């Protein structure tokens, strides 16, 4: 077994990253983290993460930009806010995770076929275009865009059950004032 | 009680029709018929905030504006919608650059928001505005002997609300006691179900829900009572696979609190969406109907 030394020297760290994430997340107290680990021990997803939340916060705080943005962790966060309400330093950890997701997308360092960001994107697109989410359409687009036709087939028995109980609609939902919604998003884009 | 408009969100019009089918008659029975917010748009949930938080807040602002025009507060039965709208409401009321930008865009698009709306979950309305006494008066059949695990999930109790405890809330337990059911101690009551992870990384989603079901079973619950459509869905859909994959049968019906309330109020069970359960309810029926008339 090879052991690789993974060290980053001062000059390799991104010293602006902390401030940037503070602004993006609104978590102004981010650098007050005392590394107590309450977040990691509270997180129900911790065991599936490559870096538990405490490590992510340490990475952000110390300028390990690549490590934080390329982590699996940020996509696994399901926004349950347990870490956030328990944090003794009152850091908005969930908002930090959101900010990291947005930053990773902006810098195109996110796993593009990985189902979680695909779902986020597809749902956002449905809402942008129609004002409403349509569950079946979302699921179809999710499996299509994450290139997982076998996954879709495996869902067939569940789909059947939902159909039988009248819980699956084939209709594409939309609001009446689609123009208003589009205007709203357009005006906001112009202002930023 | 200031009037509320009902904000269904995508789930109550989709896979959780039985939530809508039970919550509307229950509120009507209590003397507060609910009207749907006209032309509401989706809240964007966790998805939109992962992509663009300015836009995500703005589309919520449109819903708040629609309600404000009618001078009504919003009642959102989905915990995801509830949190998202509440979060946007908080941001839009702040004195910040972000709020100014979004509010200006809302005004320009013809849906200005002035910060005058509150967002509430039906459980909050039932406990704080309607009160357990009035609910008790409406009970015709106590659900005696029914052991319930009250599952709150994550987004109702965290982090933008103070109506109940974020770790160990009790309001749903009190409500269930009021209609005669017996809540069991349920330590997993605010442990996350994984949200959309059941659809994206099934292995993780399945395991999280297995833990929730196993704990309810261990505590002797007959049923898990939920208040969020995503929780209800997640707890239900993998039960058959779990027996196979984890070698332990954790089969258990997952019902909405509003379905049980409707039953206790003496409303016809055919009208409360019980037929939409994926889990077989036959073994549960004797327990649901063995209570005597109050």
XYZ file of C-alpha atoms in Angstrom:
486
model
C 0.000 0.000 0.000
C 1.235 3.440 -0.904
C 0.790 6.315 1.417
C 0.723 9.678 -0.267
C 1.487 12.793 1.601
C -1.243 15.344 1.001
C -0.025 18.705 2.081
C -0.957 22.131 0.845
C 1.346 25.000 1.483
C 0.258 28.484 2.391
C 0.707 29.891 -1.103
C -1.516 27.192 -2.651
C -4.547 28.115 -0.571
C -7.235 30.473 -1.786
C -7.329 33.283 0.725
C -10.409 34.929 -0.750
C -12.554 31.805 -0.577
C -13.762 32.293 2.994
C -15.000 35.821 2.343
C -16.648 34.748 -0.884
C -18.580 31.912 0.741
C -19.523 34.165 3.645
C -21.153 36.581 1.220
C -22.776 33.843 -0.889
C -24.200 32.015 2.121
C -24.905 34.893 4.458
C -23.104 32.905 7.170
C -21.202 35.838 8.609
C -19.946 33.866 11.607
C -18.336 31.181 9.471
C -14.832 31.863 10.800
C -16.025 31.473 14.375
C -16.147 27.682 13.959
C -14.402 25.997 16.877
C -14.278 22.575 15.182
C -16.361 20.957 17.925
C -17.880 18.428 15.500
C -21.504 18.859 16.583
C -22.455 19.250 12.914
C -20.808 16.015 11.836
C -22.225 14.001 14.702
C -25.719 15.418 14.075
C -25.740 14.889 10.329
C -27.744 11.810 9.239
C -25.752 11.707 5.979
C -22.296 11.878 7.581
C -21.542 8.211 7.094
C -22.068 8.555 3.342
C -19.952 11.674 2.965
C -16.338 11.917 1.812
C -15.777 14.864 4.140
C -18.169 15.310 7.048
C -19.582 18.847 7.545
C -16.948 19.803 10.130
C -14.184 19.133 7.637
C -15.975 21.110 4.918
C -16.260 24.101 7.250
C -12.546 23.809 8.079
C -11.718 23.646 4.373
C -13.759 26.743 3.615
C -12.333 28.591 6.576
C -8.771 27.829 5.554
C -8.958 28.307 1.800
C -9.094 24.703 0.587
C -11.358 25.737 -2.253
C -10.871 22.779 -4.598
C -11.398 20.223 -1.851
C -14.637 21.817 -0.687
C -16.127 22.459 -4.121
C -15.278 19.018 -5.481
C -16.612 17.152 -2.475
C -19.445 14.644 -2.641
C -20.656 16.015 0.676
C -22.206 19.221 -0.578
C -24.519 17.267 -2.901
C -25.544 14.807 -0.221
C -26.736 17.531 2.138
C -30.524 17.228 2.153
C -31.040 20.560 3.944
C -32.471 19.102 7.155
C -30.869 21.939 9.142
C -29.973 19.742 12.138
C -26.354 20.925 12.087
C -27.438 24.528 11.787
C -29.796 24.601 14.776
C -27.284 22.745 16.938
C -24.149 24.723 16.027
C -22.874 26.432 19.188
C -21.182 29.109 17.078
C -24.510 29.744 15.327
C -23.086 29.193 11.858
C -25.672 28.757 9.096
C -24.067 25.508 7.929
C -26.931 24.469 5.630
C -26.698 27.816 3.862
C -22.938 27.254 3.481
C -23.681 23.922 1.770
C -26.115 25.674 -0.588
C -23.512 28.350 -1.360
C -20.903 25.669 -2.136
C -23.317 23.919 -4.505
C -23.965 27.159 -6.360
C -20.263 27.975 -6.504
C -19.413 24.482 -7.772
C -21.989 24.831 -10.544
C -20.709 28.303 -11.424
C -17.142 27.014 -11.694
C -18.307 23.853 -13.474
C -16.544 21.559 -11.024
C -19.653 19.608 -10.087
C -20.499 16.047 -11.169
C -22.668 16.856 -14.176
C -24.349 13.472 -14.618
C -24.711 12.809 -10.931
C -28.447 12.588 -10.205
C -28.595 15.160 -7.402
C -27.472 18.252 -9.335
C -29.383 16.916 -12.356
C -32.575 16.826 -10.289
C -31.931 20.337 -8.968
C -31.411 21.666 -12.480
C -34.341 19.884 -14.071
C -36.762 20.950 -11.357
C -35.547 24.518 -11.612
C -36.044 24.456 -15.387
C -39.592 23.098 -15.081
C -40.478 25.868 -12.642
C -38.815 28.571 -14.743
C -40.739 27.499 -17.824
C -44.094 26.438 -16.437
C -44.262 27.864 -12.915
C -44.991 24.390 -11.628
C -43.242 21.115 -11.118
C -44.800 18.002 -12.679
C -43.614 14.922 -10.813
C -43.651 12.417 -13.641
C -41.913 14.797 -16.053
C -39.291 15.537 -13.450
C -38.571 11.846 -12.868
C -38.355 11.131 -16.607
C -35.948 14.010 -17.147
C -33.921 12.976 -14.118
C -33.266 9.476 -15.485
C -32.744 10.713 -19.017
C -30.230 13.398 -18.105
C -28.339 11.278 -15.603
C -28.164 8.558 -18.289
C -29.723 5.867 -16.202
C -32.355 3.975 -18.217
C -31.968 0.883 -16.032
C -32.791 2.956 -12.983
C -35.961 4.067 -14.695
C -36.925 0.465 -15.444
C -36.367 -0.460 -11.827
C -38.839 2.249 -10.859
C -41.586 0.643 -12.957
C -43.156 -1.433 -10.126
C -43.384 1.680 -7.956
C -44.835 3.647 -10.854
C -47.481 0.963 -11.221
C -48.414 1.202 -7.552
C -48.683 4.964 -7.779
C -50.798 4.639 -10.904
C -53.116 2.134 -9.199
C -53.661 4.433 -6.245
C -54.223 7.445 -8.501
C -51.073 9.158 -7.302
C -49.380 9.623 -10.638
C -50.534 12.275 -13.030
C -49.481 12.419 -16.678
C -50.504 16.037 -16.966
C -47.945 18.778 -17.376
C -48.796 21.408 -14.788
C -48.499 25.104 -15.569
C -49.581 28.422 -14.129
C -51.707 30.922 -16.027
C -49.376 33.894 -15.595
C -46.280 32.329 -17.113
C -45.354 35.668 -18.598
C -45.338 37.355 -15.226
C -42.977 34.737 -13.858
C -40.661 35.044 -16.853
C -40.712 38.850 -16.539
C -39.878 38.593 -12.866
C -36.844 36.413 -13.537
C -35.785 38.607 -16.450
C -36.001 41.846 -14.446
C -34.055 40.280 -11.629
C -31.347 39.074 -13.979
C -31.040 42.564 -15.441
C -30.593 44.010 -11.966
C -27.727 41.696 -11.035
C -58.106 33.767 13.421
C -56.918 35.707 10.445
C -57.997 33.913 7.319
C -55.622 31.664 5.464
C -55.277 30.742 1.853
C -54.289 27.209 1.130
C -51.013 26.724 -0.743
C -50.956 23.106 -1.993
C -47.569 22.958 -3.698
C -46.773 20.270 -6.274
C -47.063 17.232 -4.003
C -50.625 17.772 -2.793
C -51.715 17.975 -6.423
C -49.550 14.997 -7.324
C -48.494 11.956 -5.321
C -50.010 13.246 -2.089
C -53.572 13.852 -3.174
C -54.695 12.061 -0.017
C -53.148 14.831 2.079
C -55.317 17.398 0.280
C -58.316 15.072 0.348
C -58.124 14.840 4.127
C -56.966 18.311 5.140
C -59.723 20.188 3.296
C -62.685 18.378 4.925
C -61.013 18.474 8.358
C -60.614 22.254 8.270
C -64.132 22.608 6.904
C -65.460 20.513 9.774
C -63.640 22.814 12.205
C -65.398 25.809 10.667
C -62.465 27.131 8.651
C -63.026 26.168 5.027
C -59.868 26.592 2.986
C -59.628 28.313 -0.333
C -56.747 27.645 -2.694
C -54.352 30.459 -3.588
C -55.154 31.232 -7.181
C -52.393 30.713 -9.752
C -49.757 29.824 -7.155
C -46.373 28.796 -8.509
C -44.035 26.129 -7.202
C -41.906 27.050 -4.182
C -38.716 25.760 -5.813
C -37.923 23.595 -2.768
C -34.282 22.773 -2.100
C -33.607 22.483 -5.846
C -33.910 26.112 -6.850
C -31.853 27.287 -3.871
C -29.059 24.985 -4.995
C -28.966 26.717 -8.365
C -29.770 30.381 -7.746
C -30.947 31.752 -4.426
C -31.943 35.190 -5.739
C -34.310 33.702 -8.319
C -35.507 31.085 -5.834
C -36.445 33.796 -3.350
C -38.130 35.855 -6.079
C -40.492 33.107 -7.222
C -41.553 32.587 -3.599
C -42.095 36.343 -3.423
C -44.700 36.042 -6.175
C -46.720 33.622 -4.014
C -46.420 35.912 -1.004
C -47.605 38.807 -3.171
C -50.637 36.869 -4.420
C -51.654 36.124 -0.843
C -50.979 39.663 0.301
C -53.247 41.036 -2.398
C -56.038 38.996 -0.865
C -54.976 39.990 2.655
C -54.628 36.420 3.762
C -51.850 34.474 5.399
C -50.531 31.354 3.711
C -51.117 27.866 5.022
C -48.712 25.354 3.491
C -49.218 21.671 4.419
C -45.972 20.538 2.770
C -43.031 21.059 5.125
C -40.797 21.803 2.131
C -43.069 24.582 0.848
C -43.510 25.821 4.396
C -39.779 26.216 4.995
C -39.060 27.643 1.564
C -41.803 30.277 1.684
C -40.892 31.170 5.258
C -37.231 31.519 4.344
C -38.083 33.791 1.392
C -40.431 35.811 3.583
C -37.626 36.405 6.061
C -35.173 37.477 3.353
C -37.669 39.804 1.641
C -38.432 41.581 4.911
C -34.761 42.274 5.601
C -33.162 45.610 4.974
C -30.568 44.280 2.548
C -29.306 44.812 -0.959
C -30.599 41.384 -1.896
C -34.104 42.136 -0.630
C -34.173 45.480 -2.426
C -33.213 43.893 -5.738
C -35.831 41.154 -5.499
C -38.572 43.469 -4.257
C -37.919 45.861 -7.139
C -38.166 43.040 -9.660
C -41.405 41.837 -8.019
C -42.881 45.313 -8.281
C -41.813 45.716 -11.896
C -43.396 42.366 -12.780
C -46.687 43.472 -11.272
C -46.549 41.379 -8.119
C -45.174 43.677 -5.406
C -44.701 42.314 -1.902
C -44.743 44.511 1.174
C -43.861 41.973 3.829
C -47.336 41.664 5.313
C -47.889 37.912 5.169
C -47.224 35.097 7.617
C -46.608 31.535 6.479
C -47.974 28.746 8.644
C -48.253 24.985 8.597
C -51.675 23.455 9.327
C -50.308 21.846 12.507
C -49.300 25.287 13.736
C -52.738 26.689 12.831
C -54.486 23.798 14.590
C -52.496 24.199 17.784
C -52.098 27.969 17.969
C -55.128 29.442 16.219
C -57.866 26.836 16.455
C -56.784 25.221 19.693
C -56.968 21.678 21.020
C -60.207 22.410 22.944
C -62.206 23.078 19.789
C -60.679 20.011 18.160
C -61.642 17.915 21.179
C -65.241 19.105 20.848
C -65.355 17.811 17.297
C -64.150 14.313 18.134
C -66.933 11.745 17.726
C -64.878 8.576 17.703
C -61.769 8.365 19.797
C -59.017 6.375 18.146
C -58.567 4.343 21.309
C -55.771 1.834 21.378
C -54.111 3.121 18.237
C -50.394 3.487 18.853
C -48.853 6.197 16.721
C -45.268 7.262 16.106
C -45.436 10.988 15.408
C -42.907 11.833 12.732
C -42.193 15.543 12.212
C -39.270 15.271 9.824
C -36.888 18.136 9.372
C -38.217 21.178 7.604
C -41.253 21.929 9.737
C -39.375 22.363 12.992
C -36.083 23.759 11.692
C -34.763 26.427 11.526
C -37.146 29.334 10.843
C -39.834 28.595 13.369
C -40.140 28.630 17.119
C -43.584 27.130 17.504
C -42.125 23.813 18.641
C -38.811 22.300 19.702
C -36.367 21.698 16.806
C -35.129 18.369 18.231
C -37.992 16.875 20.197
C -41.262 18.587 19.261
C -44.525 17.524 20.915
C -47.352 19.375 19.141
C -48.310 16.484 16.858
C -48.204 14.111 19.850
C -50.621 16.421 21.687
C -52.899 16.552 18.674
C -52.938 12.759 18.422
C -53.725 12.453 22.137
C -56.599 14.875 21.649
C -58.224 12.562 19.106
C -57.720 9.589 21.388
C -54.656 7.935 19.851
C -51.672 6.920 21.922
C -48.332 8.417 20.839
C -45.308 6.231 21.532
C -41.967 7.781 22.508
C -40.228 8.155 19.168
C -36.643 9.336 19.331
C -36.282 9.504 15.543
C -39.132 11.981 15.186
C -37.041 14.751 13.631
C -34.396 12.639 11.928
C -34.355 13.455 8.226
C -35.985 11.041 5.736
C -33.475 12.104 3.095
C -35.840 14.195 1.017
C -35.219 13.662 -2.681
C -32.369 11.208 -1.997
C -34.811 8.308 -2.401
C -35.041 9.318 -6.055
C -31.389 10.152 -6.602
C -29.299 7.792 -4.461
C -31.691 5.038 -3.584
C -29.298 3.130 -1.316
C -28.940 6.125 0.995
C -32.608 7.088 0.927
C -33.721 3.526 1.609
C -31.393 3.116 4.564
C -32.471 6.395 6.192
C -36.106 5.406 5.998
C -35.373 1.913 7.240
C -33.935 3.431 10.407
C -37.100 5.500 10.908
C -39.392 2.521 10.376
C -37.332 0.193 12.535
C -37.419 2.606 15.451
C -41.211 3.025 15.142
C -41.626 -0.747 15.099
C -39.370 -1.166 18.126
C -41.510 1.339 20.015
C -44.622 -0.678 19.265
C -46.283 1.781 16.903
C -49.126 0.601 14.659
C -48.676 3.468 12.270
C -46.386 6.413 11.571
C -48.201 9.736 11.394
C -46.699 12.312 9.061
C -47.222 15.959 8.162
C -45.052 16.252 5.053
C -45.767 14.685 1.646
C -42.155 13.824 0.938
C -41.753 12.060 4.298
C -44.984 10.148 3.724
C -43.856 9.059 0.263
C -40.332 8.121 1.314
C -41.443 6.077 4.304
C -43.893 4.140 2.157
C -42.204 3.314 -1.103
C -39.314 1.045 -0.150
C -40.926 -1.078 2.531
C -41.131 -4.185 0.340
C -37.492 -3.859 -0.712
C -36.335 -3.360 2.866
C -37.561 -6.763 4.003
C -35.497 -8.298 1.200
C -32.396 -6.125 1.496
C -32.057 -5.839 5.266
C -33.703 -9.092 6.287
C -36.132 -7.376 8.613
C -39.804 -6.755 8.122
C -40.653 -3.177 9.019
C -43.966 -2.956 7.167
C -46.091 -0.220 8.627
C -48.811 2.077 7.286
C -47.850 5.740 6.900
C -50.777 8.105 7.305
C -51.325 11.841 7.478
C -52.458 13.371 10.757
C -55.378 14.862 8.835
C -56.597 11.405 7.778
C -56.728 10.277 11.403
C -58.395 13.544 12.457
C -61.074 13.074 9.800
C -61.718 9.567 11.056
C -62.014 10.800 14.649
C -64.397 13.552 13.525
C -66.645 10.870 12.074
C -66.114 11.798 8.426
C -66.580 8.987 5.921
C -63.355 7.054 5.517
C -63.953 6.826 1.774
C -63.535 10.602 1.577
C -60.211 10.809 3.394
C -57.907 9.275 0.820
C -57.183 5.998 2.631
C -57.528 4.201 -0.704
C -54.278 5.835 -1.813
C -52.097 3.986 0.678
C -49.472 1.791 -0.946
C -49.241 -0.243 2.243
C -52.155 -2.578 2.916
C -54.359 -0.995 5.581
C -56.541 -4.062 6.214
C -54.676 -5.218 9.344
C -54.950 -1.684 10.730
C -58.697 -1.126 10.285
C -59.864 -2.947 13.429
C -57.613 -0.635 15.442
C -58.813 2.448 13.625
C -62.442 1.699 14.336
C -62.441 0.017 17.727
C -62.816 3.260 19.667
C -66.176 3.921 21.242
C -68.391 6.928 20.686
C -67.296 9.798 22.940
